[in-house]
Each structure stands twice: as C-alpha cells, then as structure tokens.
XYZ file of C-alpha atoms in Angstrom:
123
model
C 5.985 8.016 -10.867
C 3.960 4.864 -10.452
C 4.223 1.990 -12.896
C 1.298 -0.380 -13.331
C 1.332 -3.770 -15.027
C -1.847 -5.772 -15.520
C -1.960 -9.522 -16.020
C -4.449 -12.356 -16.024
C -6.445 -11.579 -19.133
C -7.547 -14.601 -21.140
C -10.288 -16.170 -23.206
C -13.017 -17.656 -21.008
C -16.440 -19.121 -21.653
C -19.688 -17.510 -20.631
C -20.310 -18.056 -16.943
C -16.639 -18.571 -16.206
C -14.326 -16.721 -13.863
C -11.086 -14.850 -14.188
C -8.833 -12.940 -11.811
C -6.891 -9.941 -13.022
C -3.860 -8.589 -11.200
C -2.286 -5.170 -11.266
C 1.245 -4.882 -9.924
C 2.282 -1.391 -8.888
C 5.791 -0.105 -8.425
C 7.363 3.260 -7.886
C 6.812 6.150 -5.553
C 4.263 5.427 -2.827
C 2.641 2.735 -4.944
C 0.434 1.554 -2.094
C -0.749 5.064 -1.235
C -3.171 5.461 -4.089
C -6.771 4.620 -4.637
C -6.830 2.063 -7.418
C -9.417 1.719 -10.130
C -10.281 -0.736 -12.846
C -11.644 0.409 -16.191
C -12.424 -1.377 -19.422
C -12.749 -0.519 -23.074
C -14.538 -2.613 -25.646
C -13.949 -2.161 -29.396
C -15.692 0.938 -30.677
C -16.720 2.054 -27.206
C -15.444 4.570 -24.712
C -13.442 3.538 -21.683
C -15.791 2.822 -18.804
C -15.406 2.549 -15.066
C -15.547 -0.906 -13.495
C -14.490 -0.655 -9.844
C -12.403 1.320 -7.384
C -10.783 0.487 -4.054
C -9.522 2.944 -1.474
C -5.929 3.183 -0.256
C -6.500 0.921 2.706
C -8.956 -1.372 0.964
C -11.691 -0.398 3.363
C -13.945 1.090 0.711
C -14.966 -0.221 -2.684
C -17.392 0.937 -5.347
C -18.636 -0.823 -8.470
C -20.324 0.042 -11.706
C -23.863 -1.310 -11.919
C -23.148 -3.797 -14.766
C -20.583 -5.667 -12.636
C -22.048 -5.276 -9.174
C -22.473 -8.650 -7.500
C -20.222 -10.391 -10.030
C -16.868 -8.608 -9.701
C -14.804 -8.048 -6.560
C -11.880 -5.664 -6.241
C -9.258 -6.218 -3.538
C -5.712 -5.234 -2.770
C -2.637 -6.499 -0.970
C -0.545 -3.487 -0.056
C 2.308 -5.665 1.181
C 2.612 -6.915 -2.396
C 1.625 -3.621 -4.042
C -0.951 -5.538 -6.023
C -4.611 -4.975 -6.783
C -6.939 -7.708 -7.970
C -10.189 -7.908 -9.868
C -12.044 -11.169 -9.380
C -14.585 -11.587 -12.157
C -17.304 -14.229 -11.875
C -20.313 -15.137 -13.992
C -18.706 -13.546 -16.999
C -20.863 -12.420 -19.897
C -20.002 -11.670 -23.543
C -20.515 -7.966 -22.831
C -17.605 -8.140 -20.375
C -15.257 -8.603 -23.322
C -12.833 -5.672 -23.309
C -9.334 -4.532 -22.570
C -9.114 -4.031 -18.816
C -6.950 -1.292 -17.371
C -5.902 -0.544 -13.822
C -5.218 3.008 -12.776
C -3.855 4.827 -9.741
C -5.343 7.998 -8.283
C -3.084 10.080 -6.061
C -5.753 12.474 -4.816
C -9.203 11.096 -5.501
C -11.430 8.109 -4.866
C -13.707 8.273 -7.876
C -15.152 6.645 -10.977
C -14.079 9.311 -13.486
C -10.999 8.554 -15.611
C -9.914 12.178 -15.185
C -9.284 11.514 -11.510
C -6.548 8.997 -12.209
C -2.902 9.852 -12.648
C -1.281 6.631 -13.826
C -2.488 3.874 -16.123
C -1.345 0.425 -17.064
C -1.155 -0.912 -20.604
C -4.201 -3.146 -20.265
C -4.968 -6.840 -20.479
C -7.452 -8.445 -22.875
C -10.444 -10.341 -21.541
C -12.556 -12.220 -24.058
C -15.732 -14.011 -23.033
C -16.819 -16.500 -25.667
C -20.222 -18.040 -26.113
C-alpha cells in the first residue's frame, strides 16, 4: 500500500503561481511513477503531468506545457507540481497518483490516489 497526501492548494489570482506537494508513504513509495491529474466541476478527471521513478523523464498535457513543472525528491518521498501563469481554466481539484507498473497519462494505469487539493484561480 502507498498513501498519498496532497497539499498546497489555494486561491490565487490569474497569472499567479502555486506549488503543490504530494507526500508518499508506505511500501516502496519512491519506486513508482507519479502523476498529477485534475478535475473541474462537471468535467472528467484529466491528466496533467507524469514523472518517472528516477525523475529523469517527464510528460505534460498540452494545456499546461510550458507553465507547469513536475519534479520529485525521492529522499523525501515527495512529488511537486510547480504551476506558473495560472489561468481560470486551471481551477480544479488536483490529485496525485502512483503507478506501480506504468509510466502513462491514463488514469487506469495508476494504482493509488490521494484525496486531492483544491486550486482556484480567480480573475
């Protein structure tokens, strides 16, 4: 079992920045690819970014490419999502997830999920 706890969500103005954290604990917490997803009201959960086990590979969804950066510190079992130039359409609950076997953008490839943290971008 891997437990994931997100933090860092807040209300921020358009153009602002925010850094989300995802603390992992449990069995082999640092041995998983880690993804970030988000879900806005009335919409399906969508992929945001993924980082490989070692942090050597990352992949982003087109809407966030160039604005968001995913990173990890395996010594701290923590994954981060740095979000810059935030837009109103970034408003959502953000979830981190751990994938034991895959490095992918599909939610089905992830085995463990956090409870989410709310990000609201106000204009």
